[in-house]
Amino acid sequence: MSDPRFTRLTPRQAECLRLLARPMRPKEIARALGLSVRTVEGYIAEAVERLEAGSSLAAARMFADWEQTQGAQSPPGNLPGQESRVAEPATDTPTTPPSDAVIDTVPAATGRQVDLSSWHRNAIIFALTIGIIVSVLLLVAGGEGIARLRSGWVASHPNTHR
C-alpha cells in the first residue's frame, strides 16, 4: 500500500531526497541537477514538511526505505526508458571532501557561485572593516569641519543666531 505522504512529493523533491540519501550535500546536489543551492534547500525543506520528518536526513532515509519497499527502479517523473540526469558516482574512486584552499567557480542556473578559501574570505572581511573605519572617520572629520564653519559664521554674524 502506498503512503500518501510520499506520493505528494514532486519529482524534484524526490530527486533531491534520493541524492541526499547517497549521501550528497545540497551544494553537490545543486551542481548535479543544475540548480542553485537555495533552490535545492527549498525542495528539501518542502519534502521534510510533506513527510513530517524531523530533519532532512531523516526524510532522506524515510524516502529511501519507501522506495525500496516500492521496488522503484526509475525515479518518479521519468518516462519509461528515460534515465535520471544525475550520473551514479564511480565506485572505484574514493570520495574525498573538498579542500578548504580550493577555489571553485562553477556557474549555477541562477548566477555565478564562487567558493573562496578561508584566506580570501579573511582578506575580504579585513578590507571591508578598513573601509568602514575610514568611512566613519571621514564622517566625523566632515562633521567637525561643518561645526567649525558654523561657529565661525555665527561669530561673524552675532545678531542673526544665538
Short mmCIF file of C-alpha atoms in Angstrom, two decimals:
data_model
loop_
_atom_site.label_atom_id
_atom_site.label_comp_id
_atom_site.label_asym_id
_atom_site.label_seq_id
_atom_site.Cartn_x
_atom_site.Cartn_y
_atom_site.Cartn_z
CA MET A 1 0.00 0.00 0.00
CA SER A 2 1.29 3.42 -0.95
CA ASP A 3 1.85 6.05 1.73
CA PRO A 4 0.18 9.31 0.58
CA ARG A 5 2.99 11.39 2.09
CA PHE A 6 5.46 10.00 -0.42
CA THR A 7 3.14 10.29 -3.41
CA ARG A 8 2.66 14.01 -2.67
CA LEU A 9 6.37 14.67 -3.31
CA THR A 10 7.21 16.41 -6.58
CA PRO A 11 9.77 14.74 -8.87
CA ARG A 12 12.37 17.39 -7.91
CA GLN A 13 11.77 16.87 -4.18
CA ALA A 14 12.09 13.11 -4.65
CA GLU A 15 15.30 13.51 -6.67
CA CYS A 16 16.80 15.82 -4.03
CA LEU A 17 15.95 13.35 -1.24
CA ARG A 18 17.34 10.48 -3.30
CA LEU A 19 20.65 12.31 -3.76
CA LEU A 20 20.70 13.42 -0.13
CA ALA A 21 20.46 9.75 0.90
CA ARG A 22 23.58 8.83 -1.19
CA PRO A 23 24.91 10.95 0.76
CA MET A 24 25.41 14.18 -1.14
CA ARG A 25 25.38 17.69 0.29
CA PRO A 26 22.92 20.29 -1.04
CA LYS A 27 25.78 22.02 -2.82
CA GLU A 28 26.67 18.81 -4.67
CA ILE A 29 23.01 18.13 -5.45
CA ALA A 30 22.67 21.64 -6.88
CA ARG A 31 25.64 21.08 -9.17
CA ALA A 32 24.36 17.69 -10.28
CA LEU A 33 20.87 19.00 -11.08
CA GLY A 34 21.95 22.37 -12.46
CA LEU A 35 20.07 24.28 -9.75
CA SER A 36 21.05 26.83 -7.15
CA VAL A 37 21.85 25.66 -3.63
CA ARG A 38 18.91 27.70 -2.26
CA THR A 39 16.52 26.02 -4.68
CA VAL A 40 17.75 22.58 -3.62
CA GLU A 41 17.46 23.54 0.05
CA GLY A 42 13.91 24.73 -0.64
CA TYR A 43 12.97 21.42 -2.28
CA ILE A 44 14.45 19.52 0.66
CA ALA A 45 12.66 21.71 3.24
CA GLU A 46 9.32 21.23 1.46
CA ALA A 47 9.91 17.48 1.31
CA VAL A 48 10.73 17.37 5.05
CA GLU A 49 7.48 19.21 5.75
CA ARG A 50 5.40 16.93 3.50
CA LEU A 51 6.92 13.81 5.01
CA GLU A 52 6.55 15.22 8.53
CA ALA A 53 10.16 14.24 9.23
CA GLY A 54 12.32 15.66 11.98
CA SER A 55 15.26 16.54 9.72
CA SER A 56 16.38 16.41 6.12
CA LEU A 57 18.46 13.29 6.74
CA ALA A 58 15.52 11.58 8.39
CA ALA A 59 13.36 12.46 5.38
CA ALA A 60 16.02 11.11 3.01
CA ARG A 61 16.20 7.83 4.95
CA MET A 62 12.41 7.55 5.05
CA PHE A 63 12.21 8.16 1.30
CA ALA A 64 14.99 5.65 0.54
CA ASP A 65 13.24 2.99 2.67
CA TRP A 66 9.90 3.73 0.99
CA GLU A 67 11.46 3.49 -2.48
CA GLN A 68 12.99 0.12 -1.64
CA THR A 69 9.63 -1.24 -0.49
CA GLN A 70 8.02 0.09 -3.67
CA GLY A 71 10.68 -1.52 -5.84
CA ALA A 72 11.11 1.69 -7.81
CA GLN A 73 13.75 1.23 -10.49
CA SER A 74 13.46 4.65 -12.12
CA PRO A 75 12.93 7.96 -10.35
CA PRO A 76 9.39 9.37 -10.24
CA GLY A 77 8.71 11.80 -13.03
CA ASN A 78 10.87 10.00 -15.60
CA LEU A 79 9.26 8.45 -18.62
CA PRO A 80 9.77 4.73 -19.26
CA GLY A 81 13.27 4.23 -20.66
CA GLN A 82 14.36 7.72 -19.63
CA GLU A 83 17.42 7.89 -17.39
CA SER A 84 18.00 10.23 -14.48
CA ARG A 85 20.07 13.34 -15.25
CA VAL A 86 22.36 12.52 -12.33
CA ALA A 87 25.19 10.10 -13.00
CA GLU A 88 25.94 7.42 -10.45
CA PRO A 89 29.24 8.05 -8.64
CA ALA A 90 32.13 5.79 -9.62
CA THR A 91 32.60 3.05 -7.05
CA ASP A 92 36.37 2.67 -7.61
CA THR A 93 37.09 6.34 -6.87
CA PRO A 94 37.16 7.22 -3.17
CA THR A 95 35.19 10.31 -2.32
CA THR A 96 37.26 12.92 -0.53
CA PRO A 97 35.89 16.09 1.00
CA PRO A 98 36.89 19.23 -0.89
CA SER A 99 39.92 21.11 0.40
CA ASP A 100 39.30 24.46 2.06
CA ALA A 101 42.00 26.00 -0.13
CA VAL A 102 40.30 25.10 -3.42
CA ILE A 103 38.68 27.96 -5.30
CA ASP A 104 35.71 26.75 -7.30
CA THR A 105 33.89 28.84 -9.88
CA VAL A 106 31.03 26.73 -11.20
CA PRO A 107 28.22 28.69 -12.86
CA ALA A 108 24.83 27.90 -11.35
CA ALA A 109 21.47 28.14 -13.08
CA THR A 110 20.62 31.38 -11.25
CA GLY A 111 24.01 33.04 -11.43
CA ARG A 112 27.63 32.53 -10.59
CA GLN A 113 28.53 30.75 -7.41
CA VAL A 114 32.04 31.16 -6.04
CA ASP A 115 33.60 29.34 -3.13
CA LEU A 116 36.51 31.19 -1.58
CA SER A 117 39.32 29.82 0.52
CA SER A 118 39.45 30.91 4.15
CA TRP A 119 42.41 33.21 3.34
CA HIS A 120 40.38 35.04 0.68
CA ARG A 121 37.34 35.33 2.96
CA ASN A 122 39.50 36.80 5.72
CA ALA A 123 41.13 39.26 3.29
CA ILE A 124 37.71 40.46 2.13
CA ILE A 125 36.48 40.85 5.71
CA PHE A 126 39.64 42.81 6.60
CA ALA A 127 39.25 45.11 3.57
CA LEU A 128 35.59 45.77 4.37
CA THR A 129 36.45 46.52 8.00
CA ILE A 130 39.13 49.03 6.95
CA GLY A 131 36.65 50.61 4.51
CA ILE A 132 34.03 51.02 7.24
CA ILE A 133 36.56 52.54 9.65
CA VAL A 134 37.76 55.03 7.02
CA SER A 135 34.16 55.97 6.18
CA VAL A 136 33.33 56.64 9.84
CA LEU A 137 36.47 58.74 10.26
CA LEU A 138 35.61 60.80 7.18
CA LEU A 139 32.09 61.39 8.50
CA VAL A 140 33.44 62.53 11.87
CA ALA A 141 36.02 64.83 10.26
CA GLY A 142 33.37 66.26 7.94
CA GLY A 143 31.06 66.91 10.87
CA GLU A 144 33.82 68.71 12.77
CA GLY A 145 34.60 70.84 9.73
CA ILE A 146 30.96 71.82 9.36
CA ALA A 147 30.80 72.65 13.07
CA ARG A 148 33.87 74.90 12.74
CA LEU A 149 32.39 76.66 9.72
CA ARG A 150 29.10 77.20 11.53
CA SER A 151 30.75 78.54 14.70
CA GLY A 152 32.87 80.92 12.59
CA TRP A 153 29.79 82.15 10.74
CA VAL A 154 27.84 82.61 13.96
CA ALA A 155 30.74 84.57 15.46
CA SER A 156 30.87 86.87 12.43
CA HIS A 157 27.04 87.40 12.47
CA PRO A 158 26.23 87.90 16.17
CA ASN A 159 22.76 89.41 15.69
CA THR A 160 21.32 86.60 13.49
CA HIS A 161 21.87 83.50 15.66
CA ARG A 162 22.05 82.78 19.32
#
